[in-house]
PDB file of C-alpha atoms in Angstrom:
ATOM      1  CA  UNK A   1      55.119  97.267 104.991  1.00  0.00           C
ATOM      2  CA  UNK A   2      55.140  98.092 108.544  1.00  0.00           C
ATOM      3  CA  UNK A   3      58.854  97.186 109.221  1.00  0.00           C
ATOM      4  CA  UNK A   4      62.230  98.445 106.789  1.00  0.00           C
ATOM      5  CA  UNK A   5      63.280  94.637 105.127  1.00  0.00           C
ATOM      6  CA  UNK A   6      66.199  93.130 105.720  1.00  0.00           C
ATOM      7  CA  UNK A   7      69.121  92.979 102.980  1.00  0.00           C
ATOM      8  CA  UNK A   8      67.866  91.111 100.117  1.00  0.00           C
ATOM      9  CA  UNK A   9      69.704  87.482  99.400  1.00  0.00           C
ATOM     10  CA  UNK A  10      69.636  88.414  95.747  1.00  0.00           C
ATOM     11  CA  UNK A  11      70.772  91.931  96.437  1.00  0.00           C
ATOM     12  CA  UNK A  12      73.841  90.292  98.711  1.00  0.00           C
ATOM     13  CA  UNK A  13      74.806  87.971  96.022  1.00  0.00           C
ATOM     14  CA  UNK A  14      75.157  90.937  93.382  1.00  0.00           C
ATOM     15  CA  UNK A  15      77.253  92.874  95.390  1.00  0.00           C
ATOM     16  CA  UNK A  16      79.478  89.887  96.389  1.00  0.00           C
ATOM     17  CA  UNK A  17      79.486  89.586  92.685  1.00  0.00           C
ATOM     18  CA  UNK A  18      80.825  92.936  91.831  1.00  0.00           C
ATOM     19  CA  UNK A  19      83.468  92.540  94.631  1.00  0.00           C
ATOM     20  CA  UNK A  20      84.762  89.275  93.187  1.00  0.00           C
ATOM     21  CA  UNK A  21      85.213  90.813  89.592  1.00  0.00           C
ATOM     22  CA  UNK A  22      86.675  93.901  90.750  1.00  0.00           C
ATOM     23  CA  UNK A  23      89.213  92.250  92.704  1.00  0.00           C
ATOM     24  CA  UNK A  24      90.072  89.865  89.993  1.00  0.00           C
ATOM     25  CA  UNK A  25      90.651  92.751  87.400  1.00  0.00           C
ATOM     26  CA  UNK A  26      92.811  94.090  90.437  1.00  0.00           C
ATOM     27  CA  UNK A  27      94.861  90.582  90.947  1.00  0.00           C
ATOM     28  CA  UNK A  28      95.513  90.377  87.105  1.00  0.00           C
ATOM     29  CA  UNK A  29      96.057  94.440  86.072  1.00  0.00           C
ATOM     30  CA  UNK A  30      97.668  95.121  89.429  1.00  0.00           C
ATOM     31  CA  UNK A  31      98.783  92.575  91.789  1.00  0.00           C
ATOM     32  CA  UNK A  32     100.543  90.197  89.492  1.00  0.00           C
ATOM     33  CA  UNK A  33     102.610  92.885  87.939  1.00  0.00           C
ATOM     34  CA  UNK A  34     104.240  93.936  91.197  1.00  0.00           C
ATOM     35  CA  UNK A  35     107.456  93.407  91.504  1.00  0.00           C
ATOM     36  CA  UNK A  36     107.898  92.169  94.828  1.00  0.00           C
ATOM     37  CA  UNK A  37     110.978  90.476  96.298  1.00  0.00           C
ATOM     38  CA  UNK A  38     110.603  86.534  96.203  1.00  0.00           C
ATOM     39  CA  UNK A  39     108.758  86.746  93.299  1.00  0.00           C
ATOM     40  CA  UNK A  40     105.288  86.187  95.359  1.00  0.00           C
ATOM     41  CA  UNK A  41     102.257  88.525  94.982  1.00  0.00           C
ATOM     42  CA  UNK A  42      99.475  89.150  97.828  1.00  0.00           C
ATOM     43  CA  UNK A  43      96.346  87.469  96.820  1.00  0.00           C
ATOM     44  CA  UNK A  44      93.846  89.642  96.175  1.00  0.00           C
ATOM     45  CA  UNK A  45      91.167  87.052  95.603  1.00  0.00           C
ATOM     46  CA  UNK A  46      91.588  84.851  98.776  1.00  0.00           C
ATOM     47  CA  UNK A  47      91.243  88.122 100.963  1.00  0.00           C
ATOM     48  CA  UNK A  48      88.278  89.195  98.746  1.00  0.00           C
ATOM     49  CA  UNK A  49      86.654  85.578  99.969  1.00  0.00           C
ATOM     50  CA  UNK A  50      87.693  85.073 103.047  1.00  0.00           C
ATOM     51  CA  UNK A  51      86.182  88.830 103.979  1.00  0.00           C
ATOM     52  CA  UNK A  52      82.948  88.214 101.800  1.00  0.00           C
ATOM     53  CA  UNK A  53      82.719  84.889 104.116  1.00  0.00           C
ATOM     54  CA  UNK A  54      83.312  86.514 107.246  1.00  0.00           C
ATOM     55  CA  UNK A  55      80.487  89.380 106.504  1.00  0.00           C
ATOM     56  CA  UNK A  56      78.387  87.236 104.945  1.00  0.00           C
ATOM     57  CA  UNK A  57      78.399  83.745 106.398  1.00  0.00           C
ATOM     58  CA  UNK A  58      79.363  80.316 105.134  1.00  0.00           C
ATOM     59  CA  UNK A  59      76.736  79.911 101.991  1.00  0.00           C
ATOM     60  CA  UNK A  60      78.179  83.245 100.295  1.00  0.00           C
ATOM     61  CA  UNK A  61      81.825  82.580 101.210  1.00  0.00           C
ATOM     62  CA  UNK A  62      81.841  79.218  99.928  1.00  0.00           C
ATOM     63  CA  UNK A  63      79.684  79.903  96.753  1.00  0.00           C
ATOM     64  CA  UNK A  64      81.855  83.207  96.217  1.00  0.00           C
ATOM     65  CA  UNK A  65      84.875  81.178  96.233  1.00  0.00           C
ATOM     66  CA  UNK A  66      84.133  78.711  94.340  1.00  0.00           C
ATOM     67  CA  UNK A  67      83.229  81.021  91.607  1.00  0.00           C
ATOM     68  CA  UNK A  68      86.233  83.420  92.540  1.00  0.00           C
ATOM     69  CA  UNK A  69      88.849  80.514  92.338  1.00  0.00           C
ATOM     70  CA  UNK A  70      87.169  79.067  88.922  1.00  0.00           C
ATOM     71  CA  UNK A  71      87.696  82.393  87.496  1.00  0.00           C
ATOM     72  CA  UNK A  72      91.363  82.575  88.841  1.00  0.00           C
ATOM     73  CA  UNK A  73      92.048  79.068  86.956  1.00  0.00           C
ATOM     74  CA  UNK A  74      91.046  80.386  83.920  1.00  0.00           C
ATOM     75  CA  UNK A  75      92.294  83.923  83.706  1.00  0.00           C
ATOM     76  CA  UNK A  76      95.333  83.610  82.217  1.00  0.00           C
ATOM     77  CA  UNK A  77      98.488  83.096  82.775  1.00  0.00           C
ATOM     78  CA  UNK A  78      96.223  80.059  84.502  1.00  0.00           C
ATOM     79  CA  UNK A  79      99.293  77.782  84.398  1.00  0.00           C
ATOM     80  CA  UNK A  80      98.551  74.942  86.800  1.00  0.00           C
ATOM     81  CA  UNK A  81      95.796  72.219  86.860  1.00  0.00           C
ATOM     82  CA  UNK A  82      91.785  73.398  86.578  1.00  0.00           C
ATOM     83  CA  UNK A  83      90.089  73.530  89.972  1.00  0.00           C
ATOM     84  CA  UNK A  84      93.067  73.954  92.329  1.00  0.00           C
ATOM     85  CA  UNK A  85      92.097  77.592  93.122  1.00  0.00           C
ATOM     86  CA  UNK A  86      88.397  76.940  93.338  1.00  0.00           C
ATOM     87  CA  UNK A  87      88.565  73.929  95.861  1.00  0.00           C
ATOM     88  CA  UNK A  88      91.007  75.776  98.140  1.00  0.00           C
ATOM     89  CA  UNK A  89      88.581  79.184  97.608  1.00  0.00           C
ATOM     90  CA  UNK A  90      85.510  77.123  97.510  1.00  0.00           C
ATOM     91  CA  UNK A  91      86.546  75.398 101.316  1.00  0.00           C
ATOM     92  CA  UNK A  92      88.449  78.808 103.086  1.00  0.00           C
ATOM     93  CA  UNK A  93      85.147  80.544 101.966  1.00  0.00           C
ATOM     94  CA  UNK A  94      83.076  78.376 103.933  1.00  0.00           C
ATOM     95  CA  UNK A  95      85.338  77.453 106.558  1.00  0.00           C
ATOM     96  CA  UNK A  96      85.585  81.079 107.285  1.00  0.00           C
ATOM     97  CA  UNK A  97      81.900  81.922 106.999  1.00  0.00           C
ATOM     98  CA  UNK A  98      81.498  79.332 109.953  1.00  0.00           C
ATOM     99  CA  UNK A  99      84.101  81.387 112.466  1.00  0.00           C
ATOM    100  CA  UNK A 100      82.322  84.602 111.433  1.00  0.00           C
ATOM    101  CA  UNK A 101      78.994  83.658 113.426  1.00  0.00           C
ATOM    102  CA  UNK A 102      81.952  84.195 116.582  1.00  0.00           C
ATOM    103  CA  UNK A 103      83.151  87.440 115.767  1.00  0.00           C
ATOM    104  CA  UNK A 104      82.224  91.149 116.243  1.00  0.00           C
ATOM    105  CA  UNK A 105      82.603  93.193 112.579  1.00  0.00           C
ATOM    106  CA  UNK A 106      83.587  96.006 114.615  1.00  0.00           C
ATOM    107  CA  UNK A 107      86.843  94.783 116.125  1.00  0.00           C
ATOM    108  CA  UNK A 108      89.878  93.887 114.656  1.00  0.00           C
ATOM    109  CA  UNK A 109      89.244  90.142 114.572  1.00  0.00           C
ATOM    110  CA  UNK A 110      88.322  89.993 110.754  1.00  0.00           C
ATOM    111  CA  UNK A 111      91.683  91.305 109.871  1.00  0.00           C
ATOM    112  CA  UNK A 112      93.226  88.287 112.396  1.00  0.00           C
ATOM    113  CA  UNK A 113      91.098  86.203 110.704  1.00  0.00           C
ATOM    114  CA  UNK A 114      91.640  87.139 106.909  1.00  0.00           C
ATOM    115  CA  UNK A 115      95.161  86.391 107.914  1.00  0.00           C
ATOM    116  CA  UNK A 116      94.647  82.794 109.293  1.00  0.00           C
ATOM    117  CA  UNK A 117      92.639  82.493 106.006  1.00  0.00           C
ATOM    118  CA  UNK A 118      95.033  83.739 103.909  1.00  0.00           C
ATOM    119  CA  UNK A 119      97.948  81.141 105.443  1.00  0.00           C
ATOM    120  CA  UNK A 120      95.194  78.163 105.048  1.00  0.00           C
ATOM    121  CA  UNK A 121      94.865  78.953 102.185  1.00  0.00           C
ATOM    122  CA  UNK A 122      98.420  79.165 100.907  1.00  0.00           C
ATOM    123  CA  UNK A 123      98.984  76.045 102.583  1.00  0.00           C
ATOM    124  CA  UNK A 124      96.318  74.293 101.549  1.00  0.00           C
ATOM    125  CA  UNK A 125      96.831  75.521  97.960  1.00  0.00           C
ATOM    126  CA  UNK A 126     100.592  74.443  98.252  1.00  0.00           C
ATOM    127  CA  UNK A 127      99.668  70.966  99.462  1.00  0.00           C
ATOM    128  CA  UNK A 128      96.905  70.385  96.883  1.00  0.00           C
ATOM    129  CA  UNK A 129     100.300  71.043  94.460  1.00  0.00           C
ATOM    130  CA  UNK A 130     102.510  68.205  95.970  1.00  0.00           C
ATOM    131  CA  UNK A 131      99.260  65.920  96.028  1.00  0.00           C
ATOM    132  CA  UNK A 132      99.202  66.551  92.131  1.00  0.00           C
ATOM    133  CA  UNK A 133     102.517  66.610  91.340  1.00  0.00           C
ATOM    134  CA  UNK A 134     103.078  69.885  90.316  1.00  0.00           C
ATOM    135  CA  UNK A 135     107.252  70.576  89.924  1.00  0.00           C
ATOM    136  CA  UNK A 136     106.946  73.821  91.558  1.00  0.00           C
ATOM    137  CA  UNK A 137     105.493  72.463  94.878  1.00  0.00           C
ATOM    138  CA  UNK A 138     108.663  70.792  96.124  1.00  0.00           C
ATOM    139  CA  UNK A 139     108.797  71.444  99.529  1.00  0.00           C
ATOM    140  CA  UNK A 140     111.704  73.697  99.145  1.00  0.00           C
ATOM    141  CA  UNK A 141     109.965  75.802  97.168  1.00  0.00           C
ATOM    142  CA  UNK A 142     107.019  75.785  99.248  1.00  0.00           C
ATOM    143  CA  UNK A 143     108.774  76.282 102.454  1.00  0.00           C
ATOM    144  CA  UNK A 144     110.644  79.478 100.952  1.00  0.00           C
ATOM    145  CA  UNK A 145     107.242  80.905  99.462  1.00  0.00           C
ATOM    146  CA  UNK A 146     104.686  80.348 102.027  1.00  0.00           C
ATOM    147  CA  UNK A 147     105.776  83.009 104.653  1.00  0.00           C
ATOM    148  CA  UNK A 148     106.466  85.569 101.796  1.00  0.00           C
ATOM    149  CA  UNK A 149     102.946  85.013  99.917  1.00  0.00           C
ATOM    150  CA  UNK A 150     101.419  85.156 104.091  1.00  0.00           C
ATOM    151  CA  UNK A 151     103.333  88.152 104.886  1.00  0.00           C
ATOM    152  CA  UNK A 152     102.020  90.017 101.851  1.00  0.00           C
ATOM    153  CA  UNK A 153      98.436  88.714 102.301  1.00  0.00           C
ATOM    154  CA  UNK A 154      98.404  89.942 105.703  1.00  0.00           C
ATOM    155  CA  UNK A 155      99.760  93.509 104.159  1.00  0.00           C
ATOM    156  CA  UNK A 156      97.279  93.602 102.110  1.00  0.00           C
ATOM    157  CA  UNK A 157      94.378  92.409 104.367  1.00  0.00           C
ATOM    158  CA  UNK A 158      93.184  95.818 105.972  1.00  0.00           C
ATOM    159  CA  UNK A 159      92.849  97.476 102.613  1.00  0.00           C
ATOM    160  CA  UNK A 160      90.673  93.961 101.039  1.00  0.00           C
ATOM    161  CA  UNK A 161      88.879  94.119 104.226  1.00  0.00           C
ATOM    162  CA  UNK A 162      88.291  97.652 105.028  1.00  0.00           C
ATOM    163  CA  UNK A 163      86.670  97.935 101.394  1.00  0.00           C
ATOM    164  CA  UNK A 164      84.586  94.920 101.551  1.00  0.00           C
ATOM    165  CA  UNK A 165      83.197  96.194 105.039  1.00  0.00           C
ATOM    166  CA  UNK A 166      82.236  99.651 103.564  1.00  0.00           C
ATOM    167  CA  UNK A 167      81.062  98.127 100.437  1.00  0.00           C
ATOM    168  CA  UNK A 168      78.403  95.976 102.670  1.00  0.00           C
ATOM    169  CA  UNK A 169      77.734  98.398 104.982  1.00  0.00           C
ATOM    170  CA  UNK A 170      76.938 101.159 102.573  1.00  0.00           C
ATOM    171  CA  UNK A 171      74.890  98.298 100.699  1.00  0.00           C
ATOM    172  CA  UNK A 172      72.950  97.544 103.612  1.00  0.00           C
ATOM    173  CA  UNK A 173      72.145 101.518 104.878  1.00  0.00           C
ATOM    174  CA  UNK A 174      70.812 102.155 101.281  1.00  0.00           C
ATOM    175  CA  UNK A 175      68.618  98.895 101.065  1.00  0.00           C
ATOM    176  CA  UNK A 176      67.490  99.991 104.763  1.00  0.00           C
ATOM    177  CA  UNK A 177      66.889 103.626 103.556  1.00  0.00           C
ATOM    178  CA  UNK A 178      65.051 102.374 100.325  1.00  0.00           C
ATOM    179  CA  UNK A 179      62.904 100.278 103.569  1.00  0.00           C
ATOM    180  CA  UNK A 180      62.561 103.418 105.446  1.00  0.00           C
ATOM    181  CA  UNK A 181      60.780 105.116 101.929  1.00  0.00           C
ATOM    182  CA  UNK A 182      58.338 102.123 101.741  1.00  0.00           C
ATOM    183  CA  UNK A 183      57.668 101.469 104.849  1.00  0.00           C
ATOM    184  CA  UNK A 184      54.324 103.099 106.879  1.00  0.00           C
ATOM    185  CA  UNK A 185      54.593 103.507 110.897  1.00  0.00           C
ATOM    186  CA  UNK A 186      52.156 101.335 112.925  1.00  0.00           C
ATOM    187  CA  UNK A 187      50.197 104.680 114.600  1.00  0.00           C
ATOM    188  CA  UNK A 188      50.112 105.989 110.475  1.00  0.00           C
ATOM    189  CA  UNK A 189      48.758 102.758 109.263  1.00  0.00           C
ATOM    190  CA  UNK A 190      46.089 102.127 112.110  1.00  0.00           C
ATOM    191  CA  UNK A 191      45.045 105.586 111.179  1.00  0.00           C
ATOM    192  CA  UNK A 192      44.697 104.990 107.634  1.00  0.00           C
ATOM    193  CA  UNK A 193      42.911 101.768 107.870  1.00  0.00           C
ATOM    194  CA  UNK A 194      40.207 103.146 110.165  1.00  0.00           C
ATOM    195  CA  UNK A 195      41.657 101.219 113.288  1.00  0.00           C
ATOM    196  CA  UNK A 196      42.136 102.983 116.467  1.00  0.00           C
ATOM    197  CA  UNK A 197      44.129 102.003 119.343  1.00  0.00           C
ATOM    198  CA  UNK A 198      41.808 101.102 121.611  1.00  0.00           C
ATOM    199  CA  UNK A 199      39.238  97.962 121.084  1.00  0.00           C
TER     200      UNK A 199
END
């Protein structure tokens, strides 16, 4: 190989993976448990997706959520109707992974964004509610628990992000150091093969 490869897909998907789990066991063992005022948690699992998007790009944030918010309607206490989580997940993933092709990893803009992501998708997940008839998404109850489940989602934010950032980029230095290993320099590889520089 005369160049260090690129992050592997397959690689990418793992890790986003791991991330999802972990932050699931973190939602459930954690998160839910917290006794907050309002009675609203942050959601661990929307920031989770909404960062993996925004690192990773539309494909991974929409397949990650998907698969993040299938696993949050089944983990109990799963007490509302089968798919809500995974469409909202499934759509802020990829809507998300199209605005990240805009924005530069190294400014603050992913934390502005996970928190437009995370008040889409409380919204979004409140209005797929009233659309279904759920008795706890009367627009009282809504309009009393949306700004509370935003304002925690954007307290939570840096930590989600800042971890899914250092997860990635420590993922991608060692795939590019396992590169570095494998790979031979142009001058090196002329040299073996008997080539020289000139013609």
């Amino acid at each position: 190989m005369l160049n260090a490869p690129e992050a592997s897909s397959t690689g990418r998907n793992v890790m986003a993976g791991v991330v999802i789990a972990v932050v699931l066991i973190l939602q459930v063992s954690v998160a839910n448990r917290l006794p907050t005022p309002g009675g609203v948690q942050p959601d661990l699992v929307l920031l989770a997706v909404v960062a993996l998007a925004l690192v990773n790009g539309s494909m991974t944030g929409m397949v990650a959520g998907f698969l993040a918010g299938l696993a949050a309607d089944i983990i109990p206490p799963s007490d509302h109707t089968l798919g809500r989580y995974a469409l909202v997940y499934c759509l802020i993933g990829y809507l998300c992974g199209i605005a990240s092709a805009e924005m530069d990893r190294q400014s603050a803009v992913p934390f502005f964004a996970v928190a437009a992501g995370a008040l889409a998708g409380t919204v979004l997940y409140a209005a797929t509610g009233m659309i279904l008839g759920d008795p706890r998404a009367e627009w009282d109850t809504v309009s009393s628990m949306v700004p509370l489940q935003v304002v925690y989602d954007v307290i939570a934010s840096p930590f989600i992000v800042w971890a899914v950032l250092r997860v990635t980029r420590r993922y991608e230095r060692g795939e590019r150091a396992r590169g570095d290993r494998l790979s031979v320099p142009a001058a090196r590889y002329r040299a073996m093969s008997g080539r020289s520089g000139s013609l």
